[in-house]
Amino acid sequence: MPNRDISAAAIKSGLTTRFLGQNIIYYPLVTSTMEAARAEAHKAAADGTVIIAGEQTSGRGRLQRRWISPGGNIALSIILYPDIAGLPYLIMIAALAASRSIESTTGLETQIKWPNDILIKGKKVAGILIENEVKGDRVARSVIGIGINAGLLPDKVSEIASIATSLEAELGKNVSRENIIVNLLTGFERLYLNLPDGEPIFKAWRDKLVTLGQKVTATWGKDTLHGIAESVDKSGALTVRLSDGTLTRVVAGDVTLHEK
Ligand code: BTN
């Protein structure tokens, strides 16, 4: 049986970040790192505290979905106290940092599907969930949850077998989760320290999106629309051109890509 624990000490010794990951809290088993991070933030955890789980029993995905998070994967949440102007860029920073950490550690090529799914050859390898608490014009806390399918074997999980992949499934061998986390936190901090200038972050995220120019079905709440994904803006919203030529802005939701 492989060792499924992640070594927080190995991550700390590999990190040269200024503040991100300088405080790491590791749980071998937890309900969700989002819950654990929220509790830590309420106790005024240091900016850049990272909660890492070996395994989550109630992992949460976007849009109230479940996130399957067995041992062998990467599940972490970052606590930040950003300026309100930086909020829209957190999605972009997290998606870029996750995608780049996978690419630099494994050599695999990734793409970002709007708004922040990380794909390998069209299948989802990582997802991001951001929960902010805003009071007036101040961000009380921001929790950025990142889940990467590292050791998960998608064929063994029927619910996601056709849509998900993992680093191990792609590489045919396991990969150091500590190295991925070090690269992820390093890249995240480098991008984050660029703020308040979000322009280069926005451009890099936009250029990595597989969604633009594609025929899509966009869903948000109970609404669905079909069209061509035309552009994104700095708030992170997607603009879709419908068949009658009109444009619709999708602020939060999900898209399915279709062959043109
Ligand atoms: C999605 O694509 O729907 C987002 C998935 C986010 C999963 C991560 S794993 C770490 C953190 N804890 C959770 O319960 N969810 C996020």
PDB file of C-alpha atoms and ligand atoms in Angstrom:
ATOM      1  CA  MET A   1       0.000   0.000   0.000  1.00  0.00           C
ATOM      2  CA  PRO A   2       1.611   3.308  -1.032  1.00  0.00           C
ATOM      3  CA  ASN A   3       2.108   6.031   1.529  1.00  0.00           C
ATOM      4  CA  ARG A   4      -0.781   8.404   0.941  1.00  0.00           C
ATOM      5  CA  ASP A   5       0.317  11.069   3.411  1.00  0.00           C
ATOM      6  CA  ILE A   6       1.642  14.333   2.063  1.00  0.00           C
ATOM      7  CA  SER A   7       4.740  15.697   3.794  1.00  0.00           C
ATOM      8  CA  ALA A   8       4.140  19.281   4.926  1.00  0.00           C
ATOM      9  CA  ALA A   9       7.810  19.394   6.023  1.00  0.00           C
ATOM     10  CA  ALA A  10       8.986  18.538   2.480  1.00  0.00           C
ATOM     11  CA  ILE A  11       6.741  21.248   1.048  1.00  0.00           C
ATOM     12  CA  LYS A  12       7.999  23.836   3.536  1.00  0.00           C
ATOM     13  CA  SER A  13      11.629  23.006   2.861  1.00  0.00           C
ATOM     14  CA  GLY A  14      11.060  23.372  -0.911  1.00  0.00           C
ATOM     15  CA  LEU A  15       9.296  26.722  -0.629  1.00  0.00           C
ATOM     16  CA  THR A  16      11.046  30.040  -1.114  1.00  0.00           C
ATOM     17  CA  THR A  17       7.839  32.076  -1.037  1.00  0.00           C
ATOM     18  CA  ARG A  18       7.546  35.288   0.951  1.00  0.00           C
ATOM     19  CA  PHE A  19       4.291  34.434   2.685  1.00  0.00           C
ATOM     20  CA  LEU A  20       2.288  31.801   0.813  1.00  0.00           C
ATOM     21  CA  GLY A  21       2.578  28.425   2.540  1.00  0.00           C
ATOM     22  CA  GLN A  22       4.733  29.743   5.358  1.00  0.00           C
ATOM     23  CA  ASN A  23       2.002  28.346   7.594  1.00  0.00           C
ATOM     24  CA  ILE A  24       0.811  24.895   6.475  1.00  0.00           C
ATOM     25  CA  ILE A  25      -1.810  22.899   8.331  1.00  0.00           C
ATOM     26  CA  TYR A  26      -2.054  19.253   7.268  1.00  0.00           C
ATOM     27  CA  TYR A  27      -5.001  16.950   7.972  1.00  0.00           C
ATOM     28  CA  PRO A  28      -4.680  13.302   6.944  1.00  0.00           C
ATOM     29  CA  LEU A  29      -8.502  13.184   6.857  1.00  0.00           C
ATOM     30  CA  VAL A  30     -10.925  16.102   6.928  1.00  0.00           C
ATOM     31  CA  THR A  31     -14.473  16.856   5.722  1.00  0.00           C
ATOM     32  CA  SER A  32     -13.350  19.624   3.383  1.00  0.00           C
ATOM     33  CA  THR A  33     -10.332  21.920   3.427  1.00  0.00           C
ATOM     34  CA  MET A  34     -12.799  24.751   2.666  1.00  0.00           C
ATOM     35  CA  GLU A  35     -14.437  24.194   6.074  1.00  0.00           C
ATOM     36  CA  ALA A  36     -11.100  23.856   7.834  1.00  0.00           C
ATOM     37  CA  ALA A  37      -9.817  27.040   6.145  1.00  0.00           C
ATOM     38  CA  ARG A  38     -12.938  28.980   7.048  1.00  0.00           C
ATOM     39  CA  ALA A  39     -12.513  27.964  10.703  1.00  0.00           C
ATOM     40  CA  GLU A  40      -8.842  29.000  10.612  1.00  0.00           C
ATOM     41  CA  ALA A  41      -9.682  32.338   8.970  1.00  0.00           C
ATOM     42  CA  HIS A  42     -12.181  33.054  11.729  1.00  0.00           C
ATOM     43  CA  LYS A  43      -9.318  32.535  14.162  1.00  0.00           C
ATOM     44  CA  ALA A  44      -7.346  35.159  12.154  1.00  0.00           C
ATOM     45  CA  ALA A  45      -4.961  32.706  10.483  1.00  0.00           C
ATOM     46  CA  ALA A  46      -1.930  34.316   8.859  1.00  0.00           C
ATOM     47  CA  ASP A  47      -2.277  35.603   5.286  1.00  0.00           C
ATOM     48  CA  GLY A  48      -1.213  32.807   2.947  1.00  0.00           C
ATOM     49  CA  THR A  49      -1.990  29.948   5.344  1.00  0.00           C
ATOM     50  CA  VAL A  50      -2.500  26.700   3.410  1.00  0.00           C
ATOM     51  CA  ILE A  51      -4.697  23.829   4.589  1.00  0.00           C
ATOM     52  CA  ILE A  52      -3.827  20.516   2.958  1.00  0.00           C
ATOM     53  CA  ALA A  53      -5.799  17.271   3.226  1.00  0.00           C
ATOM     54  CA  GLY A  54      -4.675  13.717   2.624  1.00  0.00           C
ATOM     55  CA  GLU A  55      -8.293  12.795   1.985  1.00  0.00           C
ATOM     56  CA  GLN A  56     -11.622  14.663   2.148  1.00  0.00           C
ATOM     57  CA  THR A  57     -14.883  13.010   3.118  1.00  0.00           C
ATOM     58  CA  SER A  58     -17.140  15.849   1.854  1.00  0.00           C
ATOM     59  CA  GLY A  59     -15.088  17.564  -0.822  1.00  0.00           C
ATOM     60  CA  ARG A  60     -17.031  20.370  -2.468  1.00  0.00           C
ATOM     61  CA  GLY A  61     -17.031  21.405  -6.108  1.00  0.00           C
ATOM     62  CA  ARG A  62     -18.422  24.480  -7.866  1.00  0.00           C
ATOM     63  CA  LEU A  63     -22.158  24.857  -8.374  1.00  0.00           C
ATOM     64  CA  GLN A  64     -22.969  22.699  -5.319  1.00  0.00           C
ATOM     65  CA  ARG A  65     -21.345  19.638  -6.834  1.00  0.00           C
ATOM     66  CA  ARG A  66     -19.485  16.936  -4.951  1.00  0.00           C
ATOM     67  CA  TRP A  67     -15.707  16.716  -5.378  1.00  0.00           C
ATOM     68  CA  ILE A  68     -14.300  13.207  -5.130  1.00  0.00           C
ATOM     69  CA  SER A  69     -11.172  13.506  -3.052  1.00  0.00           C
ATOM     70  CA  PRO A  70      -9.592  10.189  -2.074  1.00  0.00           C
ATOM     71  CA  GLY A  71      -6.110   9.661  -0.646  1.00  0.00           C
ATOM     72  CA  GLY A  72      -3.390  10.084  -3.267  1.00  0.00           C
ATOM     73  CA  ASN A  73      -4.873  13.294  -4.693  1.00  0.00           C
ATOM     74  CA  ILE A  74      -4.103  16.942  -3.958  1.00  0.00           C
ATOM     75  CA  ALA A  75      -6.702  18.893  -1.994  1.00  0.00           C
ATOM     76  CA  LEU A  76      -5.787  22.241  -0.503  1.00  0.00           C
ATOM     77  CA  SER A  77      -7.227  25.610   0.427  1.00  0.00           C
ATOM     78  CA  ILE A  78      -5.342  28.903   0.607  1.00  0.00           C
ATOM     79  CA  ILE A  79      -6.426  31.688   2.976  1.00  0.00           C
ATOM     80  CA  LEU A  80      -5.873  35.221   1.663  1.00  0.00           C
ATOM     81  CA  TYR A  81      -6.953  38.706   2.683  1.00  0.00           C
ATOM     82  CA  PRO A  82      -6.775  40.518  -0.677  1.00  0.00           C
ATOM     83  CA  ASP A  83      -7.826  44.025  -1.620  1.00  0.00           C
ATOM     84  CA  ILE A  84     -11.281  44.049  -3.153  1.00  0.00           C
ATOM     85  CA  ALA A  85      -9.847  45.153  -6.520  1.00  0.00           C
ATOM     86  CA  GLY A  86      -7.865  41.915  -6.677  1.00  0.00           C
ATOM     87  CA  LEU A  87     -10.877  39.634  -6.218  1.00  0.00           C
ATOM     88  CA  PRO A  88     -11.721  38.980  -9.908  1.00  0.00           C
ATOM     89  CA  TYR A  89      -8.130  37.957 -10.590  1.00  0.00           C
ATOM     90  CA  LEU A  90      -8.019  35.188  -7.972  1.00  0.00           C
ATOM     91  CA  ILE A  91      -9.794  32.746 -10.303  1.00  0.00           C
ATOM     92  CA  MET A  92      -7.283  33.530 -13.044  1.00  0.00           C
ATOM     93  CA  ILE A  93      -4.265  33.279 -10.730  1.00  0.00           C
ATOM     94  CA  ALA A  94      -5.424  29.952  -9.295  1.00  0.00           C
ATOM     95  CA  ALA A  95      -6.140  28.453 -12.726  1.00  0.00           C
ATOM     96  CA  LEU A  96      -2.809  29.619 -14.156  1.00  0.00           C
ATOM     97  CA  ALA A  97      -0.824  28.460 -11.124  1.00  0.00           C
ATOM     98  CA  ALA A  98      -2.505  25.029 -11.123  1.00  0.00           C
ATOM     99  CA  SER A  99      -2.045  24.547 -14.837  1.00  0.00           C
ATOM    100  CA  ARG A 100       1.592  25.720 -14.837  1.00  0.00           C
ATOM    101  CA  SER A 101       2.501  23.590 -11.813  1.00  0.00           C
ATOM    102  CA  ILE A 102       1.183  20.482 -13.569  1.00  0.00           C
ATOM    103  CA  GLU A 103       3.042  21.353 -16.770  1.00  0.00           C
ATOM    104  CA  SER A 104       6.366  22.181 -15.137  1.00  0.00           C
ATOM    105  CA  THR A 105       6.341  19.200 -12.780  1.00  0.00           C
ATOM    106  CA  THR A 106       5.105  16.521 -15.175  1.00  0.00           C
ATOM    107  CA  GLY A 107       5.680  17.809 -18.719  1.00  0.00           C
ATOM    108  CA  LEU A 108       1.986  17.199 -19.483  1.00  0.00           C
ATOM    109  CA  GLU A 109       0.167  19.844 -21.501  1.00  0.00           C
ATOM    110  CA  THR A 110      -2.896  21.439 -19.929  1.00  0.00           C
ATOM    111  CA  GLN A 111      -5.642  23.801 -20.978  1.00  0.00           C
ATOM    112  CA  ILE A 112      -8.084  25.939 -19.015  1.00  0.00           C
ATOM    113  CA  LYS A 113     -11.810  25.603 -19.682  1.00  0.00           C
ATOM    114  CA  TRP A 114     -13.722  28.724 -18.645  1.00  0.00           C
ATOM    115  CA  PRO A 115     -13.827  29.704 -15.914  1.00  0.00           C
ATOM    116  CA  ASN A 116     -11.245  27.545 -14.188  1.00  0.00           C
ATOM    117  CA  ASP A 117     -11.297  23.838 -14.982  1.00  0.00           C
ATOM    118  CA  ILE A 118      -7.903  22.414 -15.838  1.00  0.00           C
ATOM    119  CA  LEU A 119      -8.011  19.858 -18.626  1.00  0.00           C
ATOM    120  CA  ILE A 120      -5.615  17.362 -20.108  1.00  0.00           C
ATOM    121  CA  LYS A 121      -6.666  16.190 -23.586  1.00  0.00           C
ATOM    122  CA  GLY A 122     -10.202  17.432 -22.929  1.00  0.00           C
ATOM    123  CA  LYS A 123     -10.631  15.671 -19.571  1.00  0.00           C
ATOM    124  CA  LYS A 124     -10.735  17.412 -16.220  1.00  0.00           C
ATOM    125  CA  VAL A 125      -7.642  16.990 -14.066  1.00  0.00           C
ATOM    126  CA  ALA A 126      -8.146  19.853 -11.601  1.00  0.00           C
ATOM    127  CA  GLY A 127     -10.792  22.225 -10.332  1.00  0.00           C
ATOM    128  CA  ILE A 128     -10.919  25.428  -8.327  1.00  0.00           C
ATOM    129  CA  LEU A 129     -13.494  26.678  -5.858  1.00  0.00           C
ATOM    130  CA  ILE A 130     -13.276  30.194  -4.431  1.00  0.00           C
ATOM    131  CA  GLU A 131     -15.316  31.369  -1.448  1.00  0.00           C
ATOM    132  CA  ASN A 132     -15.102  35.033  -0.453  1.00  0.00           C
ATOM    133  CA  GLU A 133     -16.528  36.847   2.512  1.00  0.00           C
ATOM    134  CA  VAL A 134     -16.957  40.508   1.617  1.00  0.00           C
ATOM    135  CA  LYS A 135     -18.028  43.137   4.157  1.00  0.00           C
ATOM    136  CA  GLY A 136     -18.882  46.439   2.487  1.00  0.00           C
ATOM    137  CA  ASP A 137     -15.882  47.281   0.341  1.00  0.00           C
ATOM    138  CA  ARG A 138     -13.507  45.059   2.324  1.00  0.00           C
ATOM    139  CA  VAL A 139     -12.644  41.398   1.803  1.00  0.00           C
ATOM    140  CA  ALA A 140     -12.856  39.758   5.221  1.00  0.00           C
ATOM    141  CA  ARG A 141     -11.301  36.606   3.794  1.00  0.00           C
ATOM    142  CA  SER A 142     -10.908  34.670   0.610  1.00  0.00           C
ATOM    143  CA  VAL A 143     -10.505  30.901   0.529  1.00  0.00           C
ATOM    144  CA  ILE A 144      -9.144  29.412  -2.678  1.00  0.00           C
ATOM    145  CA  GLY A 145      -9.692  25.663  -2.896  1.00  0.00           C
ATOM    146  CA  ILE A 146      -7.684  23.698  -5.432  1.00  0.00           C
ATOM    147  CA  GLY A 147      -8.177  20.007  -6.153  1.00  0.00           C
ATOM    148  CA  ILE A 148      -5.839  18.125  -8.479  1.00  0.00           C
ATOM    149  CA  ASN A 149      -6.429  14.532  -9.504  1.00  0.00           C
ATOM    150  CA  ALA A 150      -2.990  13.144  -8.869  1.00  0.00           C
ATOM    151  CA  GLY A 151      -3.260   9.468  -7.914  1.00  0.00           C
ATOM    152  CA  LEU A 152      -6.978   9.054  -8.600  1.00  0.00           C
ATOM    153  CA  LEU A 153      -7.745   6.274 -11.065  1.00  0.00           C
ATOM    154  CA  PRO A 154     -10.789   7.646 -12.929  1.00  0.00           C
ATOM    155  CA  ASP A 155     -11.741   4.266 -14.423  1.00  0.00           C
ATOM    156  CA  LYS A 156     -12.461   3.055 -10.891  1.00  0.00           C
ATOM    157  CA  VAL A 157     -14.920   5.914 -10.194  1.00  0.00           C
ATOM    158  CA  SER A 158     -17.906   5.425 -12.516  1.00  0.00           C
ATOM    159  CA  GLU A 159     -19.404   8.855 -11.743  1.00  0.00           C
ATOM    160  CA  ILE A 160     -16.477  10.679 -13.392  1.00  0.00           C
ATOM    161  CA  ALA A 161     -14.832   7.948 -15.473  1.00  0.00           C
ATOM    162  CA  SER A 162     -15.738   9.496 -18.846  1.00  0.00           C
ATOM    163  CA  ILE A 163     -14.977  13.137 -18.007  1.00  0.00           C
ATOM    164  CA  ALA A 164     -12.000  13.058 -15.637  1.00  0.00           C
ATOM    165  CA  THR A 165      -8.365  12.142 -15.811  1.00  0.00           C
ATOM    166  CA  SER A 166      -5.449  12.222 -13.386  1.00  0.00           C
ATOM    167  CA  LEU A 167      -1.710  12.767 -13.475  1.00  0.00           C
ATOM    168  CA  GLU A 168      -1.089   9.113 -12.696  1.00  0.00           C
ATOM    169  CA  ALA A 169      -3.517   7.968 -15.409  1.00  0.00           C
ATOM    170  CA  GLU A 170      -1.773  10.206 -17.959  1.00  0.00           C
ATOM    171  CA  LEU A 171       1.803   9.435 -16.923  1.00  0.00           C
ATOM    172  CA  GLY A 172       1.435   5.763 -16.045  1.00  0.00           C
ATOM    173  CA  LYS A 173       3.366   6.370 -12.821  1.00  0.00           C
ATOM    174  CA  ASN A 174       2.883   8.362  -9.692  1.00  0.00           C
ATOM    175  CA  VAL A 175       4.115  11.874  -9.284  1.00  0.00           C
ATOM    176  CA  SER A 176       5.446  13.795  -6.280  1.00  0.00           C
ATOM    177  CA  ARG A 177       2.496  15.732  -4.908  1.00  0.00           C
ATOM    178  CA  GLU A 178       4.880  17.747  -2.750  1.00  0.00           C
ATOM    179  CA  ASN A 179       6.706  18.995  -5.880  1.00  0.00           C
ATOM    180  CA  ILE A 180       3.438  19.961  -7.523  1.00  0.00           C
ATOM    181  CA  ILE A 181       2.307  21.832  -4.401  1.00  0.00           C
ATOM    182  CA  VAL A 182       5.643  23.677  -4.118  1.00  0.00           C
ATOM    183  CA  ASN A 183       5.409  24.757  -7.772  1.00  0.00           C
ATOM    184  CA  LEU A 184       1.750  25.641  -7.369  1.00  0.00           C
ATOM    185  CA  LEU A 185       2.275  27.870  -4.327  1.00  0.00           C
ATOM    186  CA  THR A 186       5.386  29.475  -5.815  1.00  0.00           C
ATOM    187  CA  GLY A 187       3.613  30.297  -9.068  1.00  0.00           C
ATOM    188  CA  PHE A 188       0.497  31.473  -7.252  1.00  0.00           C
ATOM    189  CA  GLU A 189       2.446  33.886  -5.072  1.00  0.00           C
ATOM    190  CA  ARG A 190       4.434  35.248  -8.027  1.00  0.00           C
ATOM    191  CA  LEU A 191       1.215  36.111  -9.866  1.00  0.00           C
ATOM    192  CA  TYR A 192      -0.545  37.389  -6.748  1.00  0.00           C
ATOM    193  CA  LEU A 193       2.285  39.793  -5.930  1.00  0.00           C
ATOM    194  CA  ASN A 194       1.704  41.444  -9.348  1.00  0.00           C
ATOM    195  CA  LEU A 195      -1.609  42.822  -8.088  1.00  0.00           C
ATOM    196  CA  PRO A 196      -3.058  45.428  -8.267  1.00  0.00           C
ATOM    197  CA  ASP A 197      -1.855  45.186 -11.893  1.00  0.00           C
ATOM    198  CA  GLY A 198      -4.127  42.424 -13.171  1.00  0.00           C
ATOM    199  CA  GLU A 199      -3.562  43.060 -16.891  1.00  0.00           C
ATOM    200  CA  PRO A 200      -0.767  40.472 -17.468  1.00  0.00           C
ATOM    201  CA  ILE A 201      -2.655  37.915 -15.366  1.00  0.00           C
ATOM    202  CA  PHE A 202      -5.840  38.450 -17.378  1.00  0.00           C
ATOM    203  CA  LYS A 203      -3.999  38.149 -20.697  1.00  0.00           C
ATOM    204  CA  ALA A 204      -2.168  34.961 -19.689  1.00  0.00           C
ATOM    205  CA  TRP A 205      -5.427  33.380 -18.474  1.00  0.00           C
ATOM    206  CA  ARG A 206      -7.327  34.416 -21.615  1.00  0.00           C
ATOM    207  CA  ASP A 207      -4.600  33.009 -23.851  1.00  0.00           C
ATOM    208  CA  LYS A 208      -4.698  29.651 -22.080  1.00  0.00           C
ATOM    209  CA  LEU A 209      -8.495  29.276 -22.383  1.00  0.00           C
ATOM    210  CA  VAL A 210      -9.563  26.451 -24.660  1.00  0.00           C
ATOM    211  CA  THR A 211     -13.116  27.839 -24.659  1.00  0.00           C
ATOM    212  CA  LEU A 212     -12.805  30.906 -26.901  1.00  0.00           C
ATOM    213  CA  GLY A 213     -13.977  30.428 -30.475  1.00  0.00           C
ATOM    214  CA  GLN A 214     -15.710  27.176 -29.555  1.00  0.00           C
ATOM    215  CA  LYS A 215     -19.342  26.164 -29.893  1.00  0.00           C
ATOM    216  CA  VAL A 216     -20.614  25.951 -26.309  1.00  0.00           C
ATOM    217  CA  THR A 217     -23.602  25.255 -24.154  1.00  0.00           C
ATOM    218  CA  ALA A 218     -23.467  27.579 -21.160  1.00  0.00           C
ATOM    219  CA  THR A 219     -25.482  26.882 -18.039  1.00  0.00           C
ATOM    220  CA  TRP A 220     -26.010  28.990 -14.952  1.00  0.00           C
ATOM    221  CA  GLY A 221     -28.755  28.396 -12.419  1.00  0.00           C
ATOM    222  CA  LYS A 222     -31.702  27.084 -14.437  1.00  0.00           C
ATOM    223  CA  ASP A 223     -30.663  28.932 -17.605  1.00  0.00           C
ATOM    224  CA  THR A 224     -28.999  27.391 -20.632  1.00  0.00           C
ATOM    225  CA  LEU A 225     -27.843  28.913 -23.894  1.00  0.00           C
ATOM    226  CA  HIS A 226     -26.060  27.719 -27.003  1.00  0.00           C
ATOM    227  CA  GLY A 227     -23.673  29.788 -29.033  1.00  0.00           C
ATOM    228  CA  ILE A 228     -20.052  30.576 -29.810  1.00  0.00           C
ATOM    229  CA  ALA A 229     -17.835  31.638 -26.882  1.00  0.00           C
ATOM    230  CA  GLU A 230     -16.493  34.929 -28.153  1.00  0.00           C
ATOM    231  CA  SER A 231     -14.512  36.710 -25.462  1.00  0.00           C
ATOM    232  CA  VAL A 232     -13.785  37.133 -21.771  1.00  0.00           C
ATOM    233  CA  ASP A 233     -13.400  40.348 -19.823  1.00  0.00           C
ATOM    234  CA  LYS A 234     -11.325  41.351 -16.814  1.00  0.00           C
ATOM    235  CA  SER A 235     -14.123  40.557 -14.392  1.00  0.00           C
ATOM    236  CA  GLY A 236     -13.821  36.951 -15.604  1.00  0.00           C
ATOM    237  CA  ALA A 237     -17.200  36.948 -17.427  1.00  0.00           C
ATOM    238  CA  LEU A 238     -17.660  35.083 -20.722  1.00  0.00           C
ATOM    239  CA  THR A 239     -19.468  36.606 -23.700  1.00  0.00           C
ATOM    240  CA  VAL A 240     -21.348  34.162 -25.931  1.00  0.00           C
ATOM    241  CA  ARG A 241     -22.707  34.994 -29.408  1.00  0.00           C
ATOM    242  CA  LEU A 242     -26.109  33.392 -29.962  1.00  0.00           C
ATOM    243  CA  SER A 243     -27.349  32.144 -33.342  1.00  0.00           C
ATOM    244  CA  ASP A 244     -29.456  35.315 -33.811  1.00  0.00           C
ATOM    245  CA  GLY A 245     -26.262  37.371 -33.554  1.00  0.00           C
ATOM    246  CA  THR A 246     -26.919  38.826 -30.101  1.00  0.00           C
ATOM    247  CA  LEU A 247     -24.344  38.691 -27.314  1.00  0.00           C
ATOM    248  CA  THR A 248     -24.953  37.367 -23.785  1.00  0.00           C
ATOM    249  CA  ARG A 249     -22.585  37.790 -20.863  1.00  0.00           C
ATOM    250  CA  VAL A 250     -22.246  34.763 -18.572  1.00  0.00           C
ATOM    251  CA  VAL A 251     -20.909  35.817 -15.193  1.00  0.00           C
ATOM    252  CA  ALA A 252     -20.886  32.545 -13.294  1.00  0.00           C
ATOM    253  CA  GLY A 253     -21.712  29.116 -14.565  1.00  0.00           C
ATOM    254  CA  ASP A 254     -20.332  26.297 -16.573  1.00  0.00           C
ATOM    255  CA  VAL A 255     -19.758  25.554 -20.230  1.00  0.00           C
ATOM    256  CA  THR A 256     -19.781  22.368 -22.243  1.00  0.00           C
ATOM    257  CA  LEU A 257     -17.597  22.471 -25.333  1.00  0.00           C
ATOM    258  CA  HIS A 258     -18.919  21.009 -28.589  1.00  0.00           C
ATOM    259  CA  GLU A 259     -17.151  20.020 -31.774  1.00  0.00           C
ATOM    260  CA  LYS A 260     -17.769  22.745 -34.376  1.00  0.00           C
TER     261      LYS A 260
HETATM  262  C1  BTN B   1     -14.737  22.266  -9.196  1.00  0.00           C
HETATM  263  O1  BTN B   1     -14.127  22.094 -10.244  1.00  0.00           O
HETATM  264  O2  BTN B   1     -15.950  22.047  -9.121  1.00  0.00           O
HETATM  265  C2  BTN B   1     -13.982  22.771  -8.000  1.00  0.00           C
HETATM  266  C3  BTN B   1     -13.354  21.681  -7.226  1.00  0.00           C
HETATM  267  C4  BTN B   1     -12.572  22.192  -6.033  1.00  0.00           C
HETATM  268  C5  BTN B   1     -12.063  21.065  -5.172  1.00  0.00           C
HETATM  269  C6  BTN B   1     -11.163  21.553  -4.081  1.00  0.00           C
HETATM  270  S1  BTN B   1     -10.295  20.240  -3.294  1.00  0.00           S
HETATM  271  C7  BTN B   1      -9.746  21.342  -2.075  1.00  0.00           C
HETATM  272  C8  BTN B   1     -10.928  22.208  -1.728  1.00  0.00           C
HETATM  273  N1  BTN B   1     -11.776  21.543  -0.741  1.00  0.00           N
HETATM  274  C9  BTN B   1     -12.983  21.273  -1.242  1.00  0.00           C
HETATM  275  O3  BTN B   1     -13.906  20.723  -0.601  1.00  0.00           O
HETATM  276  N2  BTN B   1     -13.066  21.687  -2.506  1.00  0.00           N
HETATM  277  C10 BTN B   1     -11.835  22.310  -2.958  1.00  0.00           C
END
